[in-house]
PDB file of C-alpha atoms in Angstrom:
ATOM      1  CA  MET A 451       0.859  19.985  25.832  1.00  0.00           C
ATOM      2  CA  PHE A 452       1.797  19.982  22.141  1.00  0.00           C
ATOM      3  CA  GLU A 453       1.397  16.280  21.440  1.00  0.00           C
ATOM      4  CA  ASP A 454      -1.216  16.971  18.714  1.00  0.00           C
ATOM      5  CA  TYR A 455       1.445  18.661  16.613  1.00  0.00           C
ATOM      6  CA  ASP A 456       3.414  15.402  16.426  1.00  0.00           C
ATOM      7  CA  ARG A 457       0.618  13.671  14.506  1.00  0.00           C
ATOM      8  CA  PRO A 458       0.475  13.887  10.752  1.00  0.00           C
ATOM      9  CA  ALA A 459      -2.558  15.739   9.453  1.00  0.00           C
ATOM     10  CA  MET A 460      -5.371  13.574   8.083  1.00  0.00           C
ATOM     11  CA  GLN A 461      -6.249  14.458   4.536  1.00  0.00           C
ATOM     12  CA  ILE A 462      -9.362  13.164   2.825  1.00  0.00           C
ATOM     13  CA  ALA A 463      -8.756  13.076  -0.920  1.00  0.00           C
ATOM     14  CA  ASP A 464     -12.409  13.404  -1.895  1.00  0.00           C
ATOM     15  CA  ARG A 465     -15.941  12.677  -0.783  1.00  0.00           C
ATOM     16  CA  ASP A 466     -15.749   9.156  -2.250  1.00  0.00           C
ATOM     17  CA  ILE A 467     -13.094   8.223   0.323  1.00  0.00           C
ATOM     18  CA  TYR A 468     -15.282   9.518   3.170  1.00  0.00           C
ATOM     19  CA  GLU A 469     -18.375   7.747   1.860  1.00  0.00           C
ATOM     20  CA  GLY A 470     -16.455   4.515   1.358  1.00  0.00           C
ATOM     21  CA  ALA A 471     -15.260   4.650   4.959  1.00  0.00           C
ATOM     22  CA  THR A 472     -18.692   5.414   6.391  1.00  0.00           C
ATOM     23  CA  ASN A 473     -20.296   2.653   4.312  1.00  0.00           C
ATOM     24  CA  LEU A 474     -17.798   0.101   5.600  1.00  0.00           C
ATOM     25  CA  ILE A 475     -18.322   1.301   9.181  1.00  0.00           C
ATOM     26  CA  GLU A 476     -22.080   0.803   8.772  1.00  0.00           C
ATOM     27  CA  CYS A 477     -21.598  -2.720   7.421  1.00  0.00           C
ATOM     28  CA  PHE A 478     -18.624  -3.971   9.468  1.00  0.00           C
ATOM     29  CA  GLY A 479     -18.481  -1.765  12.570  1.00  0.00           C
ATOM     30  CA  SER A 480     -15.111  -1.718  14.292  1.00  0.00           C
ATOM     31  CA  ALA A 481     -13.774  -4.318  11.821  1.00  0.00           C
ATOM     32  CA  ALA A 482     -14.273  -1.921   8.892  1.00  0.00           C
ATOM     33  CA  ASP A 483     -10.570  -1.093   8.661  1.00  0.00           C
ATOM     34  CA  ILE A 484      -9.751  -4.802   8.381  1.00  0.00           C
ATOM     35  CA  GLU A 485     -12.252  -5.113   5.535  1.00  0.00           C
ATOM     36  CA  ALA A 486     -10.735  -2.098   3.767  1.00  0.00           C
ATOM     37  CA  ALA A 487      -7.255  -3.613   4.136  1.00  0.00           C
ATOM     38  CA  SER A 488      -8.521  -6.886   2.706  1.00  0.00           C
ATOM     39  CA  ARG A 489     -10.026  -5.112  -0.289  1.00  0.00           C
ATOM     40  CA  ALA A 490      -6.776  -3.194  -0.813  1.00  0.00           C
ATOM     41  CA  ASP A 491      -4.816  -6.443  -0.788  1.00  0.00           C
ATOM     42  CA  VAL A 492      -7.100  -7.949  -3.429  1.00  0.00           C
ATOM     43  CA  CYS A 493      -6.669  -4.877  -5.647  1.00  0.00           C
ATOM     44  CA  ARG A 494      -2.886  -5.067  -5.252  1.00  0.00           C
ATOM     45  CA  GLU A 495      -2.878  -8.752  -6.203  1.00  0.00           C
ATOM     46  CA  VAL A 496      -4.760  -8.073  -9.452  1.00  0.00           C
ATOM     47  CA  GLY A 497      -2.633  -5.010 -10.237  1.00  0.00           C
ATOM     48  CA  ASN A 498      -5.311  -2.346  -9.765  1.00  0.00           C
ATOM     49  CA  VAL A 499      -3.139   0.426  -8.328  1.00  0.00           C
ATOM     50  CA  GLN A 500      -5.854   3.098  -8.268  1.00  0.00           C
ATOM     51  CA  HIS A 501      -8.297   1.023  -6.247  1.00  0.00           C
ATOM     52  CA  PHE A 502      -5.470  -0.237  -4.042  1.00  0.00           C
ATOM     53  CA  ALA A 503      -4.591   3.354  -3.104  1.00  0.00           C
ATOM     54  CA  ARG A 504      -8.271   4.223  -2.585  1.00  0.00           C
ATOM     55  CA  TRP A 505      -8.828   1.336  -0.156  1.00  0.00           C
ATOM     56  CA  ARG A 506      -5.655   2.180   1.760  1.00  0.00           C
ATOM     57  CA  GLN A 507      -6.884   5.769   2.192  1.00  0.00           C
ATOM     58  CA  ILE A 508     -10.217   4.436   3.420  1.00  0.00           C
ATOM     59  CA  GLU A 509      -8.406   2.067   5.782  1.00  0.00           C
ATOM     60  CA  ARG A 510      -6.492   4.993   7.333  1.00  0.00           C
ATOM     61  CA  LEU A 511      -9.611   7.157   7.670  1.00  0.00           C
ATOM     62  CA  ILE A 512     -11.798   4.585   9.442  1.00  0.00           C
ATOM     63  CA  PRO A 513     -10.032   4.700  12.857  1.00  0.00           C
ATOM     64  CA  VAL A 514     -10.285   8.488  12.810  1.00  0.00           C
ATOM     65  CA  LEU A 515     -14.026   8.343  12.161  1.00  0.00           C
ATOM     66  CA  ILE A 516     -14.624   5.650  14.784  1.00  0.00           C
ATOM     67  CA  SER A 517     -12.544   7.367  17.463  1.00  0.00           C
ATOM     68  CA  ASP A 518     -14.126   9.590  20.082  1.00  0.00           C
ATOM     69  CA  GLU A 519     -10.870  11.524  20.405  1.00  0.00           C
ATOM     70  CA  VAL A 520     -10.790  15.050  19.026  1.00  0.00           C
ATOM     71  CA  LEU A 521      -8.017  15.489  16.469  1.00  0.00           C
ATOM     72  CA  GLY A 522      -6.702  18.878  15.477  1.00  0.00           C
ATOM     73  CA  THR A 523      -8.081  22.191  16.627  1.00  0.00           C
ATOM     74  CA  VAL A 524     -11.664  22.767  17.650  1.00  0.00           C
ATOM     75  CA  HIS A 525     -13.179  26.046  16.501  1.00  0.00           C
TER      76      HIS A 525
END
């Protein structure tokens, strides 16, 4: 009954994160989150913390955008 309250809320930092996720979905389909993780790993290896964090946020958003499940309340 209240299982939705157990999930952490999804927060999108800015429009760039959303656009990055949708662009990867268009290019890679259901493997878009794997591509985002790969890009995050590369950024971590070269020491680019800002882009690492950005790609990780995109990686977490992609399954939410691909899913048909409704998350949160519907108004």
